Amino acid sequence: MLDIKQVRQDSKAIAEALNKKYFTFDAVQFEALDASRKQADINSQNLLAERKKASKQIGELIKTGLSIDEAKAQVNETLAKIESELEALKQQAKDANEALDQLLMAVPNLPANDVPEGKDESCNIEVLRWGSPRDFDFEVKDHVDVGENLGGLDFDTAAKITGSRFSVMRGGLARMHRALIQLMLDTHTRAHGYKEVYVPYLVNAESLRGTGQLPKFEADLFKLQGDSEYYLIPTAEVPVTNMFRDAIVEASELDKGLRFTCHTPCFRSEAGSYGRDTRGMIRQHQFEKVELVQFVRPDQSDEALETLTGHAEAILQLLELPYRKVILCGGDLGFSARKTYDLEVWLPGQSAYREISSCSNFGDFQARRMLARWRNPETGKPELLHTLNGSGLAVGRTLVAILENYQQADGSLLVPQALRGYMGGLESLQAGDC
């Protein structure tokens, strides 16, 4: 959530900044609601002064010749009228504050100054390219054909069990999927300084509001039926980041490094994506991710984004998968993000780079929604943390990239060198291995 003080200071400047995200901020509505709230507060203060004055009038009325009972009755009548007006003003202020909260809850984060202009992904800017796409001397298959020919990837059975956009993996391919998770967790905990955490796969609405999925993106979520309001997590970002909701972190703890990695399944309805990537594992309702989350001092978040993105890149480099790094333009930037790098892996079956990780700096946007704070030792006062997260990596899409980049002419699949230790020394998968 944006800082309401900043919005009050110059709502038109906020609206102009949000134009970079192609979001129209209604500054007139904000100013009207804020003025209504402010006027209700002023009127309440005036009435409180009148109430204080009225309560002292009994003696003065008696001096005018009224009896004690008559004076009390007159003052009580005045006080009752004031109390009634105060209740109405309290409700007016409450309604205005709730409307302001609802308005600001639906407003995205401000983009960083160095975020490029642009309406959609075609305007994202490539900042790095690593590795060279392999030259094949045979007809390249996509991951669906490679996986099905190995006998390790089955979409028909998944559709029978559940429906479309689910998959079943068998044998060596299921083992490789598990090995990828272990490689990622081991690398991030041993080499990059993250602490592994295990979290619930169900979260409450408050957690989703904290990270920005609610209220705007409820259609993208799976909500459970029952007495409790639970949602399946769309990403481990939600439960991991909310570990520090309503918390104050001491500077000594923060400076040791609050870095967390977490493997979870993720569940997304993919609302509005009908017709996109319906073939294969690129866009599914259930998939696995290894997430990276950091909490840092405000003056360290820009540097932390570069570091975190590098940690995700390290996995692609270990697997020797060609990729490129792009900075998202304003129109393609996520709701909560201040700045985002996407890592896009080369998929020869599509002759294209496709997203495999998004790494974002949220500034204090999520922290303000969650009241996640740290105690500044210079002032002794709590201040908002900065939060960051990224995929390190999306496991299914990493498997897709391996299927397409490591396929062989005879239909077998080479096992990347970095995974062989996790797969009992296997150098390749044949159809019989699945």
Tab-separated table of C-alpha atoms in Angstrom:
chain	number	residue	atom	x	y	z
A	1	MET	CA	0.000	0.000	0.000
A	2	LEU	CA	1.180	3.505	-0.761
A	3	ASP	CA	2.002	5.908	2.056
A	4	ILE	CA	-1.182	7.941	2.540
A	5	LYS	CA	0.907	10.901	3.737
A	6	GLN	CA	2.785	10.859	0.438
A	7	VAL	CA	-0.476	10.670	-1.495
A	8	ARG	CA	-1.939	13.576	0.499
A	9	GLN	CA	1.152	15.635	-0.098
A	10	ASP	CA	0.800	15.477	-3.892
A	11	SER	CA	-1.907	13.182	-5.224
A	12	LYS	CA	-1.440	14.506	-8.762
A	13	ALA	CA	2.247	13.536	-8.725
A	14	ILE	CA	1.233	10.050	-7.568
A	15	ALA	CA	-1.249	9.818	-10.425
A	16	GLU	CA	1.437	10.867	-12.883
A	17	ALA	CA	3.894	8.272	-11.557
A	18	LEU	CA	1.264	5.539	-11.824
A	19	ASN	CA	0.671	6.408	-15.466
A	20	LYS	CA	3.955	4.576	-16.092
A	21	LYS	CA	2.128	1.404	-15.021
A	22	TYR	CA	-0.864	2.362	-17.181
A	23	PHE	CA	-2.924	2.690	-14.032
A	24	THR	CA	-5.367	5.574	-13.673
A	25	PHE	CA	-5.358	6.918	-10.140
A	26	ASP	CA	-8.455	8.951	-9.311
A	27	ALA	CA	-6.867	11.860	-7.447
A	28	VAL	CA	-10.183	13.742	-7.358
A	29	GLN	CA	-11.926	10.853	-5.590
A	30	PHE	CA	-9.049	10.486	-3.149
A	31	GLU	CA	-9.041	14.194	-2.304
A	32	ALA	CA	-12.828	14.199	-1.849
A	33	LEU	CA	-12.748	11.208	0.514
A	34	ASP	CA	-9.819	12.647	2.424
A	35	ALA	CA	-11.539	16.013	2.714
A	36	SER	CA	-14.693	14.298	4.023
A	37	ARG	CA	-12.658	12.438	6.633
A	38	LYS	CA	-10.797	15.596	7.632
A	39	GLN	CA	-13.989	17.644	7.931
A	40	ALA	CA	-15.617	14.954	10.065
A	41	ASP	CA	-12.595	15.023	12.386
A	42	ILE	CA	-12.720	18.848	12.617
A	43	ASN	CA	-16.448	18.816	13.334
A	44	SER	CA	-15.944	16.110	15.965
A	45	GLN	CA	-13.308	18.192	17.717
A	46	ASN	CA	-15.634	21.195	17.692
A	47	LEU	CA	-18.467	19.137	19.174
A	48	LEU	CA	-16.195	17.723	21.867
A	49	ALA	CA	-15.355	21.305	22.845
A	50	GLU	CA	-19.080	22.153	22.919
A	51	ARG	CA	-19.773	19.090	25.086
A	52	LYS	CA	-17.102	20.131	27.554
A	53	LYS	CA	-18.521	23.649	27.650
A	54	ALA	CA	-22.125	22.441	28.015
A	55	SER	CA	-21.296	20.188	30.961
A	56	LYS	CA	-20.185	23.269	32.885
A	57	GLN	CA	-23.373	25.275	32.254
A	58	ILE	CA	-25.565	23.886	35.036
A	59	GLY	CA	-24.332	26.446	37.602
A	60	GLU	CA	-24.759	29.321	35.144
A	61	LEU	CA	-28.338	28.271	34.356
A	62	ILE	CA	-29.181	28.064	38.042
A	63	LYS	CA	-27.944	31.652	38.421
A	64	THR	CA	-30.523	32.690	35.806
A	65	GLY	CA	-33.325	31.407	38.051
A	66	LEU	CA	-33.757	27.828	36.858
A	67	SER	CA	-34.081	25.042	39.380
A	68	ILE	CA	-31.361	22.411	39.615
A	69	ASP	CA	-33.596	19.831	37.919
A	70	GLU	CA	-34.520	22.266	35.151
A	71	ALA	CA	-30.848	23.205	34.599
A	72	LYS	CA	-29.794	19.537	34.472
A	73	ALA	CA	-32.603	18.697	32.081
A	74	GLN	CA	-31.611	21.528	29.716
A	75	VAL	CA	-27.919	20.579	29.796
A	76	ASN	CA	-28.710	16.875	29.345
A	77	GLU	CA	-30.846	17.692	26.325
A	78	THR	CA	-27.950	19.655	24.813
A	79	LEU	CA	-25.505	16.866	25.639
A	80	ALA	CA	-27.779	14.215	24.081
A	81	LYS	CA	-27.997	16.256	20.879
A	82	ILE	CA	-24.210	16.636	20.813
A	83	GLU	CA	-23.724	12.878	21.428
A	84	SER	CA	-26.069	12.071	18.559
A	85	GLU	CA	-24.192	14.392	16.226
A	86	LEU	CA	-20.868	12.938	17.415
A	87	GLU	CA	-22.015	9.398	16.588
A	88	ALA	CA	-23.010	10.523	13.093
A	89	LEU	CA	-19.627	12.206	12.591
A	90	LYS	CA	-17.773	9.143	13.876
A	91	GLN	CA	-19.638	7.025	11.352
A	92	GLN	CA	-18.892	9.538	8.604
A	93	ALA	CA	-15.184	9.482	9.457
A	94	LYS	CA	-15.208	5.681	9.664
A	95	ASP	CA	-16.916	5.373	6.273
A	96	ALA	CA	-14.438	7.808	4.708
A	97	ASN	CA	-11.455	5.950	6.196
A	98	GLU	CA	-12.777	2.596	4.989
A	99	ALA	CA	-13.350	4.037	1.515
A	100	LEU	CA	-9.813	5.443	1.530
A	101	ASP	CA	-8.431	2.051	2.570
A	102	GLN	CA	-10.372	0.285	-0.180
A	103	LEU	CA	-9.184	2.819	-2.736
A	104	LEU	CA	-5.523	2.546	-1.698
A	105	MET	CA	-5.682	-1.263	-1.450
A	106	ALA	CA	-6.468	-1.321	-5.168
A	107	VAL	CA	-3.653	1.083	-6.117
A	108	PRO	CA	-0.392	-0.536	-7.317
A	109	ASN	CA	3.082	0.285	-6.113
A	110	LEU	CA	4.954	3.190	-7.662
A	111	PRO	CA	7.556	2.108	-10.232
A	112	ALA	CA	11.222	2.895	-9.593
A	113	ASN	CA	12.708	5.764	-11.561
A	114	ASP	CA	14.847	3.459	-13.703
A	115	VAL	CA	11.918	1.288	-14.817
A	116	PRO	CA	11.622	1.773	-18.591
A	117	GLU	CA	8.544	3.185	-20.268
A	118	GLY	CA	6.338	0.787	-22.177
A	119	LYS	CA	2.868	-0.735	-22.304
A	120	ASP	CA	3.565	-4.480	-22.465
A	121	GLU	CA	6.263	-7.177	-22.556
A	122	SER	CA	7.371	-6.122	-26.026
A	123	CYS	CA	8.869	-3.019	-24.353
A	124	ASN	CA	10.918	-4.922	-21.766
A	125	ILE	CA	14.646	-4.287	-22.127
A	126	GLU	CA	17.242	-7.043	-22.293
A	127	VAL	CA	20.177	-6.336	-19.998
A	128	LEU	CA	22.076	-9.627	-20.171
A	129	ARG	CA	22.287	-12.816	-22.214
A	130	TRP	CA	24.071	-15.936	-20.942
A	131	GLY	CA	24.959	-19.061	-22.922
A	132	SER	CA	24.376	-19.910	-26.557
A	133	PRO	CA	21.408	-21.913	-27.827
A	134	ARG	CA	22.427	-25.377	-28.958
A	135	ASP	CA	22.614	-26.244	-32.667
A	136	PHE	CA	20.610	-29.396	-33.321
A	137	ASP	CA	21.320	-31.717	-36.258
A	138	PHE	CA	17.848	-33.275	-36.011
A	139	GLU	CA	14.271	-32.041	-35.849
A	140	VAL	CA	13.693	-30.497	-32.446
A	141	LYS	CA	10.681	-31.638	-30.411
A	142	ASP	CA	8.923	-29.643	-27.742
A	143	HIS	CA	8.873	-30.814	-24.127
A	144	VAL	CA	5.499	-32.521	-24.488
A	145	ASP	CA	6.697	-34.841	-27.248
A	146	VAL	CA	10.056	-35.497	-25.545
A	147	GLY	CA	8.399	-36.296	-22.212
A	148	GLU	CA	5.639	-38.437	-23.681
A	149	ASN	CA	8.088	-40.385	-25.856
A	150	LEU	CA	10.124	-41.149	-22.733
A	151	GLY	CA	6.933	-42.360	-21.071
A	152	GLY	CA	7.495	-39.933	-18.218
A	153	LEU	CA	4.975	-37.209	-18.950
A	154	ASP	CA	1.238	-37.931	-19.046
A	155	PHE	CA	-1.409	-35.259	-19.501
A	156	ASP	CA	-4.296	-37.584	-20.387
A	157	THR	CA	-4.208	-39.377	-17.040
A	158	ALA	CA	-3.995	-36.039	-15.220
A	159	ALA	CA	-7.039	-34.805	-17.148
A	160	LYS	CA	-8.929	-37.959	-16.133
A	161	ILE	CA	-7.947	-37.550	-12.485
A	162	THR	CA	-8.592	-33.817	-12.264
A	163	GLY	CA	-8.935	-31.847	-15.501
A	164	SER	CA	-6.943	-29.799	-17.967
A	165	ARG	CA	-3.701	-28.025	-17.073
A	166	PHE	CA	-2.427	-30.741	-14.761
A	167	SER	CA	0.267	-33.352	-15.355
A	168	VAL	CA	1.431	-36.757	-14.152
A	169	MET	CA	5.161	-37.556	-14.155
A	170	ARG	CA	6.619	-41.031	-13.881
A	171	GLY	CA	9.914	-42.792	-13.295
A	172	GLY	CA	13.114	-40.991	-14.184
A	173	LEU	CA	11.295	-37.775	-15.087
A	174	ALA	CA	9.568	-37.596	-11.694
A	175	ARG	CA	12.959	-38.274	-10.113
A	176	MET	CA	14.545	-35.461	-12.136
A	177	HIS	CA	11.777	-33.097	-11.030
A	178	ARG	CA	12.571	-33.965	-7.395
A	179	ALA	CA	16.300	-33.659	-8.036
A	180	LEU	CA	15.831	-30.132	-9.372
A	181	ILE	CA	14.113	-29.104	-6.153
A	182	GLN	CA	16.961	-30.527	-4.080
A	183	LEU	CA	19.630	-28.869	-6.242
A	184	MET	CA	17.934	-25.491	-5.860
A	185	LEU	CA	17.455	-25.770	-2.093
A	186	ASP	CA	21.003	-27.000	-1.530
A	187	THR	CA	22.496	-24.227	-3.655
A	188	HIS	CA	20.507	-21.444	-2.023
A	189	THR	CA	21.119	-22.656	1.538
A	190	ARG	CA	24.781	-23.656	1.160
A	191	ALA	CA	26.082	-21.084	-1.316
A	192	HIS	CA	23.737	-18.109	-1.042
A	193	GLY	CA	23.002	-17.850	2.676
A	194	TYR	CA	19.268	-18.588	2.725
A	195	LYS	CA	17.520	-20.370	5.564
A	196	GLU	CA	15.128	-23.083	4.409
A	197	VAL	CA	11.594	-22.857	5.800
A	198	TYR	CA	8.512	-25.034	5.542
A	199	VAL	CA	5.184	-23.190	5.526
A	200	PRO	CA	1.450	-23.922	5.199
A	201	TYR	CA	0.035	-24.332	1.699
A	202	LEU	CA	-3.219	-22.732	2.882
A	203	VAL	CA	-3.356	-19.081	3.928
A	204	ASN	CA	-5.995	-16.708	5.230
A	205	ALA	CA	-7.247	-13.622	3.432
A	206	GLU	CA	-5.171	-11.279	5.594
A	207	SER	CA	-1.965	-12.919	4.343
A	208	LEU	CA	-3.023	-12.434	0.725
A	209	ARG	CA	-3.909	-8.804	1.411
A	210	GLY	CA	-0.483	-8.349	2.955
A	211	THR	CA	1.423	-9.351	-0.176
A	212	GLY	CA	-1.018	-7.745	-2.605
A	213	GLN	CA	-2.973	-10.647	-4.121
A	214	LEU	CA	-6.177	-9.431	-2.455
A	215	PRO	CA	-8.436	-7.706	-3.120
A	216	LYS	CA	-7.485	-7.115	-6.743
A	217	PHE	CA	-6.556	-10.627	-7.903
A	218	GLU	CA	-9.048	-12.906	-6.150
A	219	ALA	CA	-10.092	-14.410	-9.502
A	220	ASP	CA	-6.570	-15.858	-9.860
A	221	LEU	CA	-6.845	-17.777	-6.573
A	222	PHE	CA	-8.376	-21.077	-5.491
A	223	LYS	CA	-10.619	-20.449	-2.478
A	224	LEU	CA	-11.659	-23.395	-0.315
A	225	GLN	CA	-15.251	-24.076	0.638
A	226	GLY	CA	-15.891	-24.389	4.370
A	227	ASP	CA	-16.305	-22.549	7.626
A	228	SER	CA	-12.826	-20.975	7.485
A	229	GLU	CA	-11.701	-18.525	4.808
A	230	TYR	CA	-8.673	-20.309	3.370
A	231	TYR	CA	-6.983	-20.040	-0.002
A	232	LEU	CA	-4.446	-22.315	-1.697
A	233	ILE	CA	-1.194	-20.419	-2.045
A	234	PRO	CA	-0.364	-18.995	-5.506
A	235	THR	CA	3.319	-18.827	-4.465
A	236	ALA	CA	5.412	-19.373	-1.342
A	237	GLU	CA	5.950	-15.596	-1.349
A	238	VAL	CA	2.641	-15.249	0.506
A	239	PRO	CA	3.239	-17.414	3.604
A	240	VAL	CA	6.986	-16.701	3.824
A	241	THR	CA	6.643	-12.917	3.601
A	242	ASN	CA	3.773	-12.963	6.103
A	243	MET	CA	5.978	-14.607	8.711
A	244	PHE	CA	6.922	-11.018	9.603
A	245	ARG	CA	3.420	-9.532	9.499
A	246	ASP	CA	2.746	-7.441	12.639
A	247	ALA	CA	6.363	-7.927	13.748
A	248	ILE	CA	9.248	-5.633	14.651
A	249	VAL	CA	12.724	-6.937	13.800
A	250	GLU	CA	15.734	-5.715	15.745
A	251	ALA	CA	18.546	-4.233	13.633
A	252	SER	CA	20.993	-6.870	14.876
A	253	GLU	CA	18.754	-9.646	13.543
A	254	LEU	CA	18.185	-7.827	10.257
A	255	ASP	CA	21.902	-7.270	9.691
A	256	LYS	CA	22.612	-10.995	10.078
A	257	GLY	CA	20.532	-11.440	6.928
A	258	LEU	CA	16.855	-12.346	6.714
A	259	ARG	CA	16.966	-14.589	3.645
A	260	PHE	CA	14.546	-17.476	3.285
A	261	THR	CA	14.082	-20.179	0.664
A	262	CYS	CA	11.066	-22.421	0.477
A	263	HIS	CA	9.816	-25.201	-1.767
A	264	THR	CA	6.046	-25.449	-2.170
A	265	PRO	CA	3.435	-26.418	-4.694
A	266	CYS	CA	1.663	-23.378	-6.131
A	267	PHE	CA	-1.957	-23.167	-7.245
A	268	ARG	CA	-3.323	-20.655	-9.734
A	269	SER	CA	-6.633	-20.495	-11.560
A	270	GLU	CA	-4.952	-18.727	-14.504
A	271	ALA	CA	-8.033	-16.543	-14.893
A	272	GLY	CA	-7.941	-14.622	-18.147
A	273	SER	CA	-5.261	-16.838	-19.714
A	274	TYR	CA	-7.535	-19.080	-21.743
A	275	GLY	CA	-5.947	-20.029	-25.045
A	276	ARG	CA	-2.413	-19.234	-23.819
A	277	ASP	CA	0.086	-22.067	-23.380
A	278	THR	CA	-2.616	-24.715	-23.200
A	279	ARG	CA	-0.149	-27.353	-24.433
A	280	GLY	CA	2.209	-28.821	-21.888
A	281	MET	CA	3.610	-27.596	-18.588
A	282	ILE	CA	4.203	-23.884	-19.186
A	283	ARG	CA	0.975	-22.665	-17.590
A	284	GLN	CA	-0.635	-25.093	-15.157
A	285	HIS	CA	-3.041	-24.891	-12.247
A	286	GLN	CA	-0.593	-26.760	-9.980
A	287	PHE	CA	3.173	-26.465	-10.176
A	288	GLU	CA	6.259	-26.416	-7.937
A	289	LYS	CA	8.560	-23.528	-7.128
A	290	VAL	CA	11.560	-22.844	-4.971
A	291	GLU	CA	11.061	-19.295	-3.722
A	292	LEU	CA	13.578	-16.746	-2.468
A	293	VAL	CA	12.445	-14.043	-0.010
A	294	GLN	CA	14.516	-11.292	1.591
A	295	PHE	CA	13.805	-8.610	4.217
A	296	VAL	CA	16.278	-5.714	4.217
A	297	ARG	CA	16.889	-2.148	5.373
A	298	PRO	CA	15.320	0.407	3.019
A	299	ASP	CA	18.690	1.698	1.796
A	300	GLN	CA	19.771	-1.838	0.840
A	301	SER	CA	16.880	-3.081	-1.294
A	302	ASP	CA	18.182	-1.895	-4.674
A	303	GLU	CA	21.438	-3.801	-4.163
A	304	ALA	CA	19.548	-6.769	-2.708
A	305	LEU	CA	17.502	-7.088	-5.912
A	306	GLU	CA	20.667	-7.456	-7.974
A	307	THR	CA	21.991	-10.062	-5.536
A	308	LEU	CA	18.762	-12.062	-5.360
A	309	THR	CA	18.443	-12.108	-9.146
A	310	GLY	CA	22.002	-13.384	-9.348
A	311	HIS	CA	21.080	-16.257	-7.041
A	312	ALA	CA	18.311	-17.338	-9.419
A	313	GLU	CA	20.678	-16.976	-12.376
A	314	ALA	CA	23.180	-19.271	-10.646
A	315	ILE	CA	20.769	-22.216	-10.949
A	316	LEU	CA	20.390	-21.688	-14.690
A	317	GLN	CA	24.150	-21.484	-15.033
A	318	LEU	CA	24.659	-24.679	-13.009
A	319	LEU	CA	22.259	-26.445	-15.378
A	320	GLU	CA	23.942	-24.814	-18.392
A	321	LEU	CA	20.640	-23.504	-19.719
A	322	PRO	CA	20.880	-20.443	-22.016
A	323	TYR	CA	18.859	-17.520	-20.711
A	324	ARG	CA	18.441	-13.793	-20.877
A	325	LYS	CA	17.684	-11.197	-18.203
A	326	VAL	CA	15.213	-8.400	-18.901
A	327	ILE	CA	14.009	-5.435	-16.875
A	328	LEU	CA	10.244	-5.090	-17.039
A	329	CYS	CA	8.741	-1.905	-18.406
A	330	GLY	CA	6.090	-0.026	-16.453
A	331	GLY	CA	3.143	-1.584	-18.261
A	332	ASP	CA	4.377	-5.135	-17.605
A	333	LEU	CA	5.349	-4.539	-13.980
A	334	GLY	CA	3.381	-6.450	-11.338
A	335	PHE	CA	0.887	-4.822	-8.987
A	336	SER	CA	3.105	-4.851	-5.876
A	337	ALA	CA	6.483	-4.542	-7.590
A	338	ARG	CA	8.650	-1.447	-7.654
A	339	LYS	CA	11.149	-3.007	-10.042
A	340	THR	CA	11.381	-6.485	-11.583
A	341	TYR	CA	13.889	-8.541	-13.523
A	342	ASP	CA	12.568	-11.509	-15.484
A	343	LEU	CA	14.851	-14.404	-16.331
A	344	GLU	CA	13.827	-16.052	-19.584
A	345	VAL	CA	15.198	-19.477	-20.511
A	346	TRP	CA	15.734	-20.579	-24.105
A	347	LEU	CA	13.233	-23.197	-25.291
A	348	PRO	CA	14.321	-24.668	-28.644
A	349	GLY	CA	10.922	-26.330	-29.100
A	350	GLN	CA	9.397	-22.857	-29.273
A	351	SER	CA	12.462	-21.056	-30.671
A	352	ALA	CA	11.890	-18.450	-27.988
A	353	TYR	CA	12.975	-17.274	-24.554
A	354	ARG	CA	10.263	-17.888	-21.929
A	355	GLU	CA	9.993	-16.621	-18.361
A	356	ILE	CA	11.341	-18.956	-15.690
A	357	SER	CA	11.806	-16.488	-12.827
A	358	SER	CA	10.621	-13.038	-11.774
A	359	CYS	CA	12.716	-11.232	-9.157
A	360	SER	CA	11.156	-8.129	-7.617
A	361	ASN	CA	11.841	-5.330	-5.173
A	362	PHE	CA	8.618	-4.223	-3.469
A	363	GLY	CA	10.105	-1.413	-1.407
A	364	ASP	CA	7.905	-0.807	1.654
A	365	PHE	CA	4.664	-1.523	-0.270
A	366	GLN	CA	4.040	-4.985	1.195
A	367	ALA	CA	5.526	-4.080	4.568
A	368	ARG	CA	3.029	-1.230	4.973
A	369	ARG	CA	0.112	-3.592	4.276
A	370	MET	CA	1.534	-6.134	6.751
A	371	LEU	CA	3.030	-3.763	9.344
A	372	ALA	CA	6.378	-5.551	8.948
A	373	ARG	CA	8.951	-3.309	10.616
A	374	TRP	CA	12.478	-3.064	11.971
A	375	ARG	CA	13.756	-0.936	14.842
A	376	ASN	CA	16.156	1.742	13.668
A	377	PRO	CA	18.898	1.893	16.332
A	378	GLU	CA	19.609	5.549	15.544
A	379	THR	CA	16.088	6.642	16.460
A	380	GLY	CA	14.884	3.689	18.506
A	381	LYS	CA	11.656	3.811	16.502
A	382	PRO	CA	10.085	1.137	14.273
A	383	GLU	CA	10.304	1.725	10.512
A	384	LEU	CA	8.972	-0.267	7.582
A	385	LEU	CA	11.123	-3.031	6.126
A	386	HIS	CA	11.720	-3.507	2.410
A	387	THR	CA	10.724	-6.891	0.963
A	388	LEU	CA	11.993	-8.760	-2.087
A	389	ASN	CA	11.268	-12.111	-3.643
A	390	GLY	CA	11.975	-14.191	-6.716
A	391	SER	CA	11.653	-17.694	-8.115
A	392	GLY	CA	14.801	-19.644	-7.650
A	393	LEU	CA	13.428	-21.333	-9.867
A	394	ALA	CA	10.027	-22.445	-11.150
A	395	VAL	CA	10.668	-26.201	-11.081
A	396	GLY	CA	8.270	-27.305	-13.819
A	397	ARG	CA	9.546	-24.738	-16.278
A	398	THR	CA	13.117	-25.741	-15.463
A	399	LEU	CA	12.208	-29.333	-16.303
A	400	VAL	CA	10.625	-28.103	-19.546
A	401	ALA	CA	13.892	-26.350	-20.427
A	402	ILE	CA	15.928	-29.491	-19.731
A	403	LEU	CA	13.590	-31.663	-21.813
A	404	GLU	CA	13.991	-29.352	-24.781
A	405	ASN	CA	17.661	-28.381	-24.458
A	406	TYR	CA	19.039	-31.825	-23.513
A	407	GLN	CA	16.985	-33.987	-25.922
A	408	GLN	CA	18.902	-36.411	-28.156
A	409	ALA	CA	18.288	-37.655	-31.691
A	410	ASP	CA	17.449	-41.194	-30.475
A	411	GLY	CA	14.720	-39.871	-28.142
A	412	SER	CA	16.779	-40.136	-24.969
A	413	LEU	CA	17.433	-37.266	-22.591
A	414	LEU	CA	20.850	-36.317	-21.226
A	415	VAL	CA	20.928	-35.608	-17.512
A	416	PRO	CA	22.631	-32.249	-16.797
A	417	GLN	CA	25.953	-32.697	-15.025
A	418	ALA	CA	24.729	-30.749	-11.979
A	419	LEU	CA	21.859	-33.211	-11.439
A	420	ARG	CA	23.716	-36.514	-11.804
A	421	GLY	CA	24.735	-36.677	-8.165
A	422	TYR	CA	21.068	-36.337	-7.210
A	423	MET	CA	20.049	-39.101	-9.628
A	424	GLY	CA	22.381	-41.884	-8.616
A	425	GLY	CA	24.930	-41.082	-11.292
A	426	LEU	CA	22.508	-41.486	-14.216
A	427	GLU	CA	23.850	-39.831	-17.356
A	428	SER	CA	20.729	-40.136	-19.493
A	429	LEU	CA	17.097	-41.185	-19.418
A	430	GLN	CA	15.799	-43.725	-21.885
A	431	ALA	CA	12.195	-44.660	-22.556
A	432	GLY	CA	12.573	-47.687	-20.259
A	433	ASP	CA	13.657	-45.490	-17.345
A	434	CYS	CA	10.218	-43.917	-17.132
